[in-house]
Short mmCIF file of C-alpha atoms in Angstrom, two decimals:
data_model
loop_
_atom_site.label_atom_id
_atom_site.label_comp_id
_atom_site.label_asym_id
_atom_site.label_seq_id
_atom_site.Cartn_x
_atom_site.Cartn_y
_atom_site.Cartn_z
CA MET J 1 4.75 11.75 27.95
CA SER J 2 1.91 11.31 25.34
CA ASP J 3 2.33 12.19 21.76
CA PRO J 4 0.78 15.66 20.89
CA VAL J 5 -2.60 15.74 19.22
CA ARG J 6 -2.13 16.07 15.26
CA ASN J 7 -4.94 18.13 13.96
CA THR J 8 -3.19 20.87 12.04
CA VAL J 9 -2.39 21.37 8.47
CA LEU J 10 0.88 23.16 7.53
CA VAL J 11 0.87 24.68 4.09
CA VAL J 12 4.34 25.39 2.73
CA GLY J 13 3.81 27.31 -0.55
CA SER J 14 3.42 30.67 -2.67
CA ALA J 15 1.61 33.59 -2.17
CA ASN J 16 0.64 36.19 -4.82
CA LEU J 17 -1.37 39.35 -5.46
CA ASP J 18 -3.56 38.45 -8.31
CA PHE J 19 -4.58 41.00 -10.96
CA VAL J 20 -7.62 39.62 -12.68
CA ILE J 21 -9.02 41.05 -15.82
CA ARG J 22 -12.56 39.88 -17.23
CA VAL J 23 -12.49 39.52 -20.93
CA ALA J 24 -14.84 38.07 -23.60
CA HIS J 25 -12.40 35.38 -24.34
CA VAL J 26 -8.80 34.43 -23.35
CA PRO J 27 -6.39 35.86 -26.04
CA ALA J 28 -4.71 33.62 -28.45
CA PRO J 29 -0.80 34.24 -28.92
CA GLY J 30 -0.26 37.59 -30.45
CA GLU J 31 -3.82 38.67 -29.84
CA THR J 32 -4.84 41.82 -27.92
CA VAL J 33 -8.24 41.69 -26.09
CA LEU J 34 -9.84 44.51 -24.44
CA GLY J 35 -10.92 43.87 -20.87
CA ARG J 36 -13.99 45.22 -19.14
CA ASP J 37 -12.55 45.79 -15.52
CA ALA J 38 -9.61 44.83 -13.59
CA ARG J 39 -9.34 43.98 -9.62
CA ALA J 40 -6.62 42.72 -7.29
CA PHE J 41 -7.17 39.78 -5.23
CA PRO J 42 -4.96 37.86 -2.81
CA GLY J 43 -3.98 34.58 -4.28
CA GLY J 44 -1.04 32.14 -4.88
CA LYS J 45 -1.48 28.27 -5.03
CA GLY J 46 -0.30 27.89 -1.37
CA ALA J 47 -2.10 30.91 0.10
CA ASN J 48 -5.31 29.77 -1.65
CA GLN J 49 -5.11 26.32 -0.43
CA ALA J 50 -4.31 27.64 3.27
CA VAL J 51 -7.29 29.80 3.17
CA ALA J 52 -9.54 26.74 1.96
CA SER J 53 -8.13 24.46 4.65
CA ALA J 54 -8.84 27.13 7.31
CA ARG J 55 -12.46 27.97 6.07
CA ALA J 56 -13.24 24.28 5.74
CA GLY J 57 -12.92 24.08 9.74
CA GLY J 58 -12.12 21.04 11.83
CA ALA J 59 -8.50 21.54 11.84
CA SER J 60 -6.00 24.35 12.45
CA THR J 61 -4.21 25.85 9.42
CA ARG J 62 -0.67 27.28 9.47
CA MET J 63 1.30 28.64 6.43
CA LEU J 64 4.85 29.23 5.76
CA LEU J 65 5.37 31.71 3.02
CA ALA J 66 7.75 34.39 1.61
CA LEU J 67 6.67 37.97 0.98
CA GLY J 68 8.60 41.01 -0.28
CA ASP J 69 8.55 44.26 1.74
CA ASP J 70 6.50 46.10 -0.77
CA ALA J 71 2.73 47.21 -0.63
CA ASN J 72 1.48 44.10 -2.41
CA ALA J 73 2.28 41.93 0.80
CA ALA J 74 -0.13 43.65 3.22
CA PRO J 75 -3.43 42.30 1.52
CA ILE J 76 -2.09 38.79 1.40
CA GLU J 77 -1.33 38.82 4.99
CA ALA J 78 -4.60 40.51 5.80
CA SER J 79 -6.65 37.80 3.81
CA LEU J 80 -4.79 34.77 5.47
CA GLN J 81 -5.38 36.15 8.87
CA ALA J 82 -8.94 36.85 8.25
CA ALA J 83 -9.57 33.38 7.07
CA GLY J 84 -8.08 32.04 10.35
CA VAL J 85 -4.69 30.87 8.89
CA GLN J 86 -1.69 31.48 11.24
CA PRO J 87 1.08 32.67 8.76
CA GLN J 88 4.72 32.55 9.45
CA VAL J 89 6.02 35.10 6.97
CA VAL J 90 9.74 35.07 5.72
CA ARG J 91 10.25 38.61 4.60
CA MET J 92 12.54 39.09 1.69
CA PRO J 93 13.88 42.57 1.52
CA GLY J 94 14.45 43.99 -1.76
CA GLU J 95 12.30 41.29 -3.51
CA PRO J 96 8.89 41.84 -4.90
CA THR J 97 6.04 39.83 -3.61
CA GLY J 98 4.69 37.20 -6.03
CA MET J 99 2.23 38.42 -8.67
CA ALA J 100 -0.20 36.79 -11.19
CA PHE J 101 -1.85 38.19 -14.09
CA ILE J 102 -5.11 36.39 -14.77
CA CYS J 103 -7.41 36.86 -17.78
CA VAL J 104 -10.89 35.36 -16.89
CA ALA J 105 -13.26 34.73 -19.94
CA ASP J 106 -17.01 34.95 -19.90
CA ASP J 107 -17.23 31.15 -19.86
CA GLY J 108 -15.15 31.00 -16.68
CA GLU J 109 -11.95 29.75 -18.36
CA ASN J 110 -8.80 31.52 -17.48
CA ALA J 111 -5.16 31.98 -18.66
CA ILE J 112 -2.56 32.91 -15.72
CA THR J 113 0.93 34.22 -15.92
CA VAL J 114 2.96 34.21 -12.54
CA ALA J 115 5.85 36.23 -11.44
CA ALA J 116 7.41 34.31 -8.56
CA GLY J 117 9.16 37.16 -6.81
CA ALA J 118 9.68 36.30 -3.09
CA ASN J 119 8.37 32.82 -3.63
CA GLY J 120 11.32 31.66 -5.34
CA LEU J 121 13.47 32.35 -2.51
CA LEU J 122 11.49 30.22 0.24
CA ARG J 123 13.52 27.81 1.80
CA ALA J 124 12.92 24.72 4.18
CA ASP J 125 15.19 25.92 6.75
CA ALA J 126 12.30 28.30 7.96
CA LEU J 127 10.03 25.35 8.72
CA PRO J 128 8.50 25.50 12.13
CA ALA J 129 8.34 22.40 14.42
CA LEU J 130 6.16 19.58 13.05
CA ASP J 131 5.35 17.80 16.15
CA ASP J 132 1.52 18.72 16.14
CA ILE J 133 1.27 18.69 12.33
CA ASP J 134 -0.93 15.99 10.73
CA ALA J 135 -0.36 16.94 7.14
CA LEU J 136 2.16 18.97 5.21
CA LEU J 137 0.56 20.54 2.01
CA LEU J 138 2.86 21.38 -0.71
CA GLN J 139 2.60 22.62 -4.21
CA LEU J 140 5.28 23.68 -7.11
CA GLU J 141 5.13 27.34 -7.26
CA ILE J 142 8.10 27.42 -4.77
CA PRO J 143 11.59 25.92 -5.60
CA LEU J 144 11.60 22.17 -5.95
CA ASP J 145 14.41 21.76 -3.37
CA THR J 146 12.30 23.44 -0.83
CA VAL J 147 9.42 21.18 -1.56
CA LEU J 148 11.82 18.11 -1.29
CA ASP J 149 13.29 19.15 2.01
CA GLY J 150 9.96 19.91 3.45
CA ALA J 151 8.81 16.48 2.45
CA ARG J 152 11.95 14.90 4.00
CA ALA J 153 11.27 16.86 7.22
CA ALA J 154 7.54 15.83 7.36
CA ARG J 155 8.34 12.14 6.77
CA GLY J 156 11.10 12.18 9.46
CA ALA J 157 8.48 13.80 11.95
CA GLY J 158 5.65 11.31 11.03
CA CYS J 159 3.63 13.80 9.17
CA ARG J 160 1.24 12.94 6.20
CA VAL J 161 2.88 14.57 2.98
CA ILE J 162 0.15 16.06 0.45
CA LEU J 163 1.59 17.24 -2.70
CA ASN J 164 -0.46 19.13 -5.26
CA ALA J 165 1.97 18.75 -8.29
CA ALA J 166 0.87 21.88 -10.10
CA PRO J 167 2.28 23.65 -12.06
CA ALA J 168 3.22 20.36 -13.89
CA ARG J 169 6.85 19.60 -14.07
CA ALA J 170 9.11 16.42 -13.89
CA LEU J 171 9.64 15.33 -10.22
CA PRO J 172 12.36 13.33 -8.70
CA ASP J 173 11.73 9.77 -7.62
CA GLU J 174 12.75 10.49 -4.20
CA LEU J 175 10.05 13.28 -3.75
CA LEU J 176 7.36 10.77 -5.05
CA ALA J 177 8.62 8.16 -2.69
CA LEU J 178 7.94 10.66 0.32
CA VAL J 179 4.36 11.63 -0.69
CA ASP J 180 1.50 9.97 0.90
CA VAL J 181 -1.25 11.77 -1.17
CA LEU J 182 -0.69 13.18 -4.71
CA VAL J 183 -3.28 15.41 -6.17
CA VAL J 184 -3.13 16.24 -9.90
CA ASN J 185 -5.42 17.21 -12.80
CA GLU J 186 -5.53 15.42 -16.01
CA GLY J 187 -2.65 17.02 -17.72
CA GLU J 188 -0.39 16.71 -14.52
CA LEU J 189 -1.41 12.98 -14.40
CA VAL J 190 -0.12 12.30 -17.89
CA ALA J 191 2.82 14.38 -17.42
CA LEU J 192 3.82 12.15 -14.24
CA GLY J 193 2.40 8.93 -15.47
CA GLY J 194 3.86 9.04 -18.96
CA HIS J 195 0.93 7.54 -20.99
CA ALA J 196 -0.62 10.34 -23.18
CA GLY J 197 -4.18 9.47 -23.96
CA ASP J 198 -4.44 6.94 -21.28
CA LEU J 199 -5.51 8.10 -17.90
CA ARG J 200 -5.68 4.68 -16.34
CA ARG J 201 -2.08 3.68 -17.50
CA SER J 202 -0.80 6.92 -16.21
CA LEU J 203 -2.39 6.42 -12.80
CA ASP J 204 -1.17 2.77 -12.52
CA ALA J 205 2.54 4.07 -13.33
CA ILE J 206 2.43 6.21 -10.22
CA THR J 207 3.42 4.30 -6.95
CA VAL J 208 2.14 7.01 -4.43
CA PRO J 209 -0.25 5.25 -2.03
CA CYS J 210 -3.05 7.66 -2.62
CA VAL J 211 -3.54 9.62 -5.91
CA VAL J 212 -6.33 11.89 -6.57
CA VAL J 213 -7.15 13.03 -10.21
CA THR J 214 -9.31 16.06 -10.77
CA LEU J 215 -11.26 16.21 -13.86
CA GLY J 216 -12.92 19.62 -13.95
CA ALA J 217 -16.66 19.54 -14.72
CA ARG J 218 -16.51 15.70 -14.68
CA GLY J 219 -15.52 15.19 -11.20
CA CYS J 220 -12.52 13.36 -9.47
CA VAL J 221 -11.06 9.85 -9.31
CA ALA J 222 -9.08 8.61 -6.36
CA ARG J 223 -7.04 5.64 -5.92
CA VAL J 224 -6.73 5.08 -2.19
CA ASP J 225 -4.61 2.02 -1.27
CA GLY J 226 -5.50 0.25 -4.38
CA GLU J 227 -9.26 1.01 -4.28
CA LEU J 228 -10.78 3.28 -6.91
CA LEU J 229 -13.19 6.10 -5.64
CA LEU J 230 -15.40 8.15 -7.82
CA GLN J 231 -16.89 11.56 -7.19
CA PRO J 232 -18.95 13.40 -9.96
CA ALA J 233 -18.70 17.09 -10.05
CA PHE J 234 -21.60 19.20 -8.73
CA ALA J 235 -23.14 21.32 -11.47
CA VAL J 236 -23.07 25.13 -10.98
CA ASP J 237 -23.20 28.27 -13.08
CA THR J 238 -19.24 28.95 -13.54
CA VAL J 239 -18.09 32.51 -13.24
CA ASP J 240 -14.34 31.99 -12.57
CA THR J 241 -12.36 28.63 -12.26
CA THR J 242 -9.15 30.08 -10.96
CA ALA J 243 -9.36 28.77 -7.38
CA ALA J 244 -11.25 25.62 -7.79
CA GLY J 245 -8.32 23.30 -7.81
CA ASP J 246 -6.63 25.11 -4.80
CA THR J 247 -9.98 24.83 -2.87
CA PHE J 248 -10.19 21.30 -3.60
CA CYS J 249 -6.72 20.72 -2.20
CA GLY J 250 -7.09 22.56 0.88
CA VAL J 251 -10.46 21.26 1.81
CA LEU J 252 -9.25 17.81 1.37
CA ALA J 253 -6.37 18.45 3.56
CA ALA J 254 -8.30 19.66 6.28
CA ALA J 255 -10.82 16.69 5.94
CA LEU J 256 -8.00 14.18 6.06
CA ALA J 257 -6.53 15.97 9.16
CA GLN J 258 -9.69 15.09 10.77
CA ASN J 259 -9.45 11.62 9.67
CA LEU J 260 -12.74 11.95 7.89
CA PRO J 261 -13.46 8.94 5.53
CA TRP J 262 -12.19 9.47 1.97
CA PRO J 263 -15.69 9.37 0.21
CA LEU J 264 -16.67 12.22 2.53
CA ALA J 265 -13.59 14.00 2.18
CA LEU J 266 -13.75 13.95 -1.68
CA ARG J 267 -17.32 14.95 -1.50
CA ARG J 268 -16.61 18.07 0.61
CA ALA J 269 -13.56 18.96 -1.39
CA SER J 270 -15.67 18.72 -4.74
CA ALA J 271 -18.53 20.74 -3.29
CA ALA J 272 -16.33 23.59 -2.03
CA ALA J 273 -14.55 23.67 -5.46
CA ALA J 274 -17.88 23.91 -7.13
CA LEU J 275 -18.85 26.90 -5.06
CA ALA J 276 -15.60 28.60 -5.63
CA CYS J 277 -16.29 28.57 -9.37
CA THR J 278 -19.41 30.66 -8.79
CA ARG J 279 -17.49 33.77 -7.73
CA LEU J 280 -14.76 35.97 -9.04
CA GLY J 281 -11.26 35.96 -7.65
CA ALA J 282 -9.16 33.38 -5.64
CA GLN J 283 -9.36 33.55 -2.00
CA ALA J 284 -12.40 35.81 -2.23
CA SER J 285 -14.20 32.78 -3.86
CA ILE J 286 -13.46 30.11 -1.40
CA PRO J 287 -16.42 29.07 0.72
CA ALA J 288 -16.80 28.65 4.49
CA ALA J 289 -17.75 25.42 5.90
CA ALA J 290 -21.36 26.46 6.59
CA GLU J 291 -21.80 27.26 2.94
CA VAL J 292 -20.38 23.86 2.01
CA GLU J 293 -22.68 22.02 4.48
CA ALA J 294 -25.66 23.96 3.04
CA PHE J 295 -24.76 23.18 -0.54
CA LEU J 296 -24.39 19.57 0.23
CA GLY J 297 -27.64 19.54 1.94
CA ARG J 298 -29.32 20.66 -1.27
CA HIS J 299 -27.52 18.13 -3.40
CA ASP J 300 -27.68 14.30 -3.26
CA ALA J 301 -24.76 12.05 -3.45
CA GLY J 302 -25.02 11.97 -7.26
CA GLN J 303 -27.04 9.80 -9.75
CA ALA J 304 -25.83 6.45 -10.92
CA ALA J 305 -25.45 7.70 -14.48
CA ALA J 306 -23.05 10.41 -13.23
CA TYR J 307 -20.90 7.66 -11.74
CA THR J 308 -20.95 5.60 -14.73
CA ALA J 309 -20.06 8.44 -16.91
CA LEU J 310 -17.15 9.39 -14.85
CA ALA J 311 -15.96 5.87 -14.69
CA ASP J 312 -16.12 5.37 -18.47
CA TYR J 313 -14.27 8.61 -19.35
CA PHE J 314 -11.55 7.82 -16.89
CA GLU J 315 -11.00 4.16 -18.27
CA ARG J 316 -11.24 5.22 -21.93
CA ALA J 317 -9.49 8.74 -21.99
#
């Protein structure tokens, strides 16, 4: 019997209902800021990444998630299904669905507070069969034991393990040894690598085979089996950066599940993340594949100066 075709991304992670308030600036500690409007959007790092993977096309996307039995669960499920994600919901009676409270400033920056709710009870014993899964995509808004158990199961089934190590926290060596692709931002890289003020030394201290470091408006740097790859950011008019990182991770996972070459995978993920910054909300801002392709058609691969500036920043920061 031949092996099943592996062209599926399985996301195991959080799902929240995001309550977003637009403000002139993110409040400082102890400060009260009057918001102009408030809206609710489906969100959560896991669900955002699942939506991004599904909308990227080219690979099927499933998600294992935990929801409460309250009214906040319904819009999350509807958003996942509308995006083409196949959700496997673990219902947690008596527990609230996860919630996030997000202040979005006029310059696009944000401050986020998350109440885990049902997400904190998700366990890896609910994992489906992994026979046709190419990539298991994990984050850190669910219990760390669940992340570790999921990575163990994926390694045993021959799946690629992609970990977005966010929010930042200390990670056991066993988990990092199971990870094939690690995605971190600048702060998360330093937290794991242990060299404050030195991004390159922090990267060199991490033994995961492939590490992608997102650097916001500068772009991203990836070390892939010892080779350093650079992808400058695409310039856009920023409205809300809430889902940019999750969009990047989901689109990257879908691209890798299709076995696209790393430079193209990074470029697609970066373009999708840029587009996500131009709209308000988390899943509502994530672009479809056709939008990403059209966007890339209007932008060249990047000027030499942008690559040089990105390389210089990474080596000197």
